[in-house]
Short mmCIF file of C-alpha atoms in Angstrom, two decimals:
data_model
loop_
_atom_site.label_atom_id
_atom_site.label_comp_id
_atom_site.label_asym_id
_atom_site.label_seq_id
_atom_site.Cartn_x
_atom_site.Cartn_y
_atom_site.Cartn_z
CA MET A 1 41.60 64.30 53.00
CA VAL A 2 40.51 65.33 49.52
CA GLU A 3 41.90 63.17 46.71
CA TRP A 4 43.00 65.09 43.62
CA ILE A 5 42.85 63.31 40.26
CA THR A 6 44.04 64.85 36.98
CA THR A 7 43.20 62.96 33.79
CA VAL A 8 45.37 63.66 30.76
CA GLY A 9 43.66 63.77 27.37
CA LEU A 10 39.93 63.92 26.67
CA THR A 11 37.43 62.17 28.94
CA ASP A 12 34.15 60.82 27.62
CA TYR A 13 31.29 62.71 29.26
CA ALA A 14 29.12 59.67 29.96
CA GLU A 15 32.08 57.94 31.60
CA ALA A 16 32.70 61.03 33.72
CA VAL A 17 29.11 61.08 34.95
CA ALA A 18 29.27 57.37 35.77
CA PHE A 19 32.45 57.91 37.79
CA MET A 20 30.94 60.84 39.68
CA GLU A 21 27.77 58.92 40.48
CA SER A 22 29.76 55.97 41.80
CA ARG A 23 32.20 58.09 43.79
CA ALA A 24 29.46 60.22 45.33
CA ASP A 25 27.64 57.09 46.48
CA ALA A 26 30.87 55.70 47.97
CA ILE A 27 31.54 58.97 49.78
CA GLN A 28 28.02 58.95 51.20
CA ARG A 29 28.55 55.41 52.48
CA GLY A 30 31.85 56.39 54.07
CA GLU A 31 33.79 54.10 51.72
CA ALA A 32 35.76 56.73 49.79
CA SER A 33 37.38 60.09 50.39
CA GLU A 34 36.21 63.36 48.89
CA CYS A 35 37.56 64.01 45.42
CA ILE A 36 38.42 66.81 43.00
CA TRP A 37 38.72 65.48 39.45
CA LEU A 38 40.29 67.67 36.77
CA VAL A 39 39.40 66.71 33.20
CA GLU A 40 38.96 67.95 29.65
CA HIS A 41 36.16 66.73 27.40
CA PRO A 42 35.82 66.42 23.63
CA PRO A 43 33.50 69.08 22.18
CA LEU A 44 29.96 68.64 23.51
CA TYR A 45 26.97 70.44 24.93
CA THR A 46 25.20 69.60 28.16
CA ALA A 47 21.65 70.52 29.10
CA GLY A 48 21.04 71.25 32.77
CA THR A 49 17.71 70.87 34.54
CA SER A 50 16.63 74.41 33.54
CA ALA A 51 17.68 74.20 29.87
CA ASN A 52 15.42 75.86 27.32
CA PRO A 53 15.36 73.84 24.06
CA ALA A 54 15.32 77.10 22.09
CA ASP A 55 18.81 77.85 23.44
CA LEU A 56 20.27 74.87 21.54
CA VAL A 57 21.05 76.80 18.36
CA ALA A 58 22.98 74.03 16.55
CA PRO A 59 21.60 70.71 17.81
CA ASP A 60 23.56 68.65 15.27
CA ARG A 61 26.94 70.27 15.76
CA PHE A 62 28.24 68.33 18.77
CA PRO A 63 26.81 65.58 20.98
CA VAL A 64 24.22 66.89 23.45
CA TYR A 65 23.98 65.27 26.87
CA PRO A 66 21.05 65.78 29.24
CA SER A 67 22.45 66.47 32.68
CA ARG A 68 20.82 66.44 36.10
CA ARG A 69 23.01 69.28 37.29
CA GLY A 70 21.42 72.67 37.84
CA GLY A 71 21.60 75.29 35.14
CA GLN A 72 20.97 75.55 31.43
CA TYR A 73 23.05 74.74 28.34
CA THR A 74 26.82 74.78 28.55
CA TYR A 75 29.72 73.81 26.32
CA HIS A 76 32.69 71.63 27.23
CA GLY A 77 35.68 71.04 25.01
CA PRO A 78 39.46 70.90 24.68
CA GLY A 79 41.24 73.82 26.30
CA GLN A 80 38.65 74.12 29.03
CA ARG A 81 39.42 72.81 32.50
CA VAL A 82 36.49 71.05 34.11
CA ALA A 83 36.80 70.56 37.87
CA TYR A 84 34.37 67.99 39.19
CA ALA A 85 33.94 68.32 42.95
CA MET A 86 32.68 65.36 44.95
CA LEU A 87 32.48 66.77 48.46
CA ASP A 88 30.55 65.68 51.54
CA LEU A 89 28.33 68.50 52.76
CA ASN A 90 27.39 66.34 55.74
CA GLN A 91 30.87 67.24 56.98
CA ARG A 92 30.98 70.75 55.54
CA GLY A 93 27.61 72.15 56.57
CA ARG A 94 24.39 71.26 54.80
CA ASP A 95 24.09 74.55 52.95
CA ILE A 96 23.91 74.38 49.15
CA ARG A 97 23.91 78.16 48.71
CA GLN A 98 27.08 78.39 50.76
CA TYR A 99 28.63 75.61 48.71
CA VAL A 100 27.94 77.44 45.44
CA GLN A 101 29.45 80.59 46.94
CA GLN A 102 32.53 78.57 47.87
CA LEU A 103 32.86 77.39 44.27
CA GLU A 104 32.59 81.00 43.13
CA ARG A 105 35.27 82.10 45.60
CA TRP A 106 37.48 79.24 44.42
CA VAL A 107 37.27 80.42 40.81
CA ILE A 108 37.81 84.07 41.72
CA ALA A 109 40.84 83.30 43.90
CA THR A 110 42.29 81.10 41.15
CA LEU A 111 41.84 83.79 38.50
CA ALA A 112 43.45 86.34 40.80
CA GLN A 113 46.71 84.38 40.58
CA PHE A 114 46.82 85.52 36.95
CA ASN A 115 45.82 89.11 37.77
CA VAL A 116 42.31 88.53 36.43
CA THR A 117 39.45 90.00 38.46
CA GLY A 118 36.43 87.73 38.44
CA HIS A 119 32.94 89.01 39.29
CA ILE A 120 29.69 87.45 40.44
CA ARG A 121 26.57 89.07 39.00
CA GLU A 122 23.04 88.84 40.37
CA GLY A 123 20.88 86.78 38.04
CA ARG A 124 23.86 85.50 36.01
CA VAL A 125 25.39 82.20 37.07
CA GLY A 126 29.14 81.79 36.73
CA VAL A 127 32.13 84.11 36.93
CA TRP A 128 32.52 87.16 34.70
CA VAL A 129 35.32 89.51 33.68
CA GLU A 130 35.01 93.10 32.54
CA ARG A 131 36.11 93.95 28.98
CA PRO A 132 36.80 97.70 28.96
CA GLU A 133 38.12 97.52 25.39
CA LYS A 134 34.63 96.54 24.15
CA PRO A 135 31.60 98.83 23.70
CA LEU A 136 29.75 99.66 26.89
CA GLN A 137 26.56 97.88 27.87
CA PRO A 138 23.29 99.77 27.24
CA ASN A 139 23.25 100.77 30.91
CA GLY A 140 26.69 102.35 30.56
CA ALA A 141 28.51 99.62 32.47
CA PRO A 142 31.63 97.96 31.03
CA ALA A 143 31.09 94.99 28.73
CA GLU A 144 31.47 91.63 30.44
CA ASP A 145 32.31 88.14 29.22
CA LYS A 146 31.90 84.82 31.00
CA ILE A 147 35.10 82.97 31.84
CA ALA A 148 33.81 80.22 34.14
CA ALA A 149 30.61 78.21 34.46
CA ILE A 150 29.20 76.56 37.57
CA GLY A 151 26.64 73.76 37.73
CA VAL A 152 26.14 71.45 40.67
CA ARG A 153 24.12 68.50 41.81
CA VAL A 154 23.76 67.34 45.40
CA ARG A 155 22.46 63.92 46.40
CA LYS A 156 22.25 62.83 50.02
CA TRP A 157 24.37 65.92 50.76
CA VAL A 158 27.25 64.77 48.57
CA THR A 159 28.09 67.04 45.63
CA PHE A 160 29.04 66.26 42.08
CA HIS A 161 29.49 68.12 38.79
CA GLY A 162 31.19 71.44 39.59
CA LEU A 163 32.80 74.13 37.46
CA SER A 164 34.64 74.85 34.25
CA ILE A 165 37.22 77.54 33.48
CA ASN A 166 38.12 78.58 29.95
CA VAL A 167 41.88 78.38 29.43
CA GLU A 168 42.12 78.18 25.63
CA PRO A 169 39.01 76.55 24.15
CA ASP A 170 37.70 77.33 20.68
CA LEU A 171 35.36 80.15 21.68
CA GLU A 172 33.46 79.83 18.40
CA HIS A 173 32.15 76.49 19.66
CA PHE A 174 30.01 78.36 22.19
CA SER A 175 27.97 79.79 19.31
CA GLY A 176 25.99 76.55 18.98
CA ILE A 177 24.13 77.36 22.21
CA VAL A 178 22.96 80.34 24.20
CA PRO A 179 25.35 79.75 27.10
CA CYS A 180 23.35 79.59 30.33
CA GLY A 181 20.47 81.30 28.51
CA ILE A 182 22.26 84.67 28.37
CA THR A 183 22.37 86.43 25.01
CA GLU A 184 23.64 89.90 25.90
CA HIS A 185 27.12 88.90 27.06
CA GLY A 186 29.98 87.00 25.47
CA VAL A 187 32.45 84.29 26.45
CA THR A 188 36.17 84.63 26.97
CA SER A 189 39.19 82.65 28.11
CA LEU A 190 42.50 83.32 29.82
CA VAL A 191 44.33 83.15 26.51
CA ASP A 192 41.69 85.35 24.85
CA LEU A 193 42.47 87.92 27.55
CA GLY A 194 46.09 87.88 26.37
CA LEU A 195 47.46 85.68 29.15
CA PRO A 196 49.81 82.80 28.19
CA VAL A 197 48.33 80.48 30.83
CA THR A 198 48.68 76.73 30.41
CA MET A 199 46.41 74.02 31.78
CA ASP A 200 49.17 73.04 34.20
CA ASP A 201 49.38 76.64 35.43
CA LEU A 202 45.65 76.68 36.10
CA ASP A 203 45.68 73.28 37.80
CA LEU A 204 48.38 74.45 40.20
CA ALA A 205 46.41 77.59 41.02
CA LEU A 206 43.21 75.60 41.57
CA ARG A 207 44.97 73.34 44.03
CA GLN A 208 46.64 76.23 45.84
CA GLU A 209 43.40 78.16 46.21
CA PHE A 210 41.12 75.32 47.23
CA ASP A 211 41.72 75.93 50.93
CA THR A 212 41.10 79.65 50.42
CA ALA A 213 37.53 78.84 49.39
CA PHE A 214 36.77 75.72 51.39
CA GLY A 215 38.99 76.07 54.43
CA SER A 216 40.12 72.45 54.51
#
């Protein structure tokens, strides 16, 4: 059984990491169940293991937390749902690539509940949506904005960190970094796309679509 926890209000990032570390260790020891933890954070930036210091455009704007998850710089803040996944890959197949693909499928299936088509792009981590109302890319393809970020860590085949989906964050806050090191594309949210989606709506969809992606 996977335990689902939803925390109301804003969760301190350092406290979140401490919880994940402890829970992942307990899962590995067989002393706790797998867990999906849904949180929001106060405005902050995190630096993944591949972060380029030059991508931190405004280092004094919000707190910056080094993170041992994969990836580069990302923003967390109010209006963004962060889903931390503490899952036991010993029981789910020891395949990290497959696990990341499952996270991607989870996001895409969740977005589909709101008639949003999410895309995975080679060389660009996360989930993207096309913006046909914006100018075309130089290659003639539709403009695309990022709606969800993914960053994971696996220790002793137990996962932590996870994904974030933009419901209604302040998109201007992303300007303090180069999100995931990508300069040629923007960032969007469900509300920015014109959809009156609440955090509760998204949480329900995430829970409904978990089995679609993970089959459990």
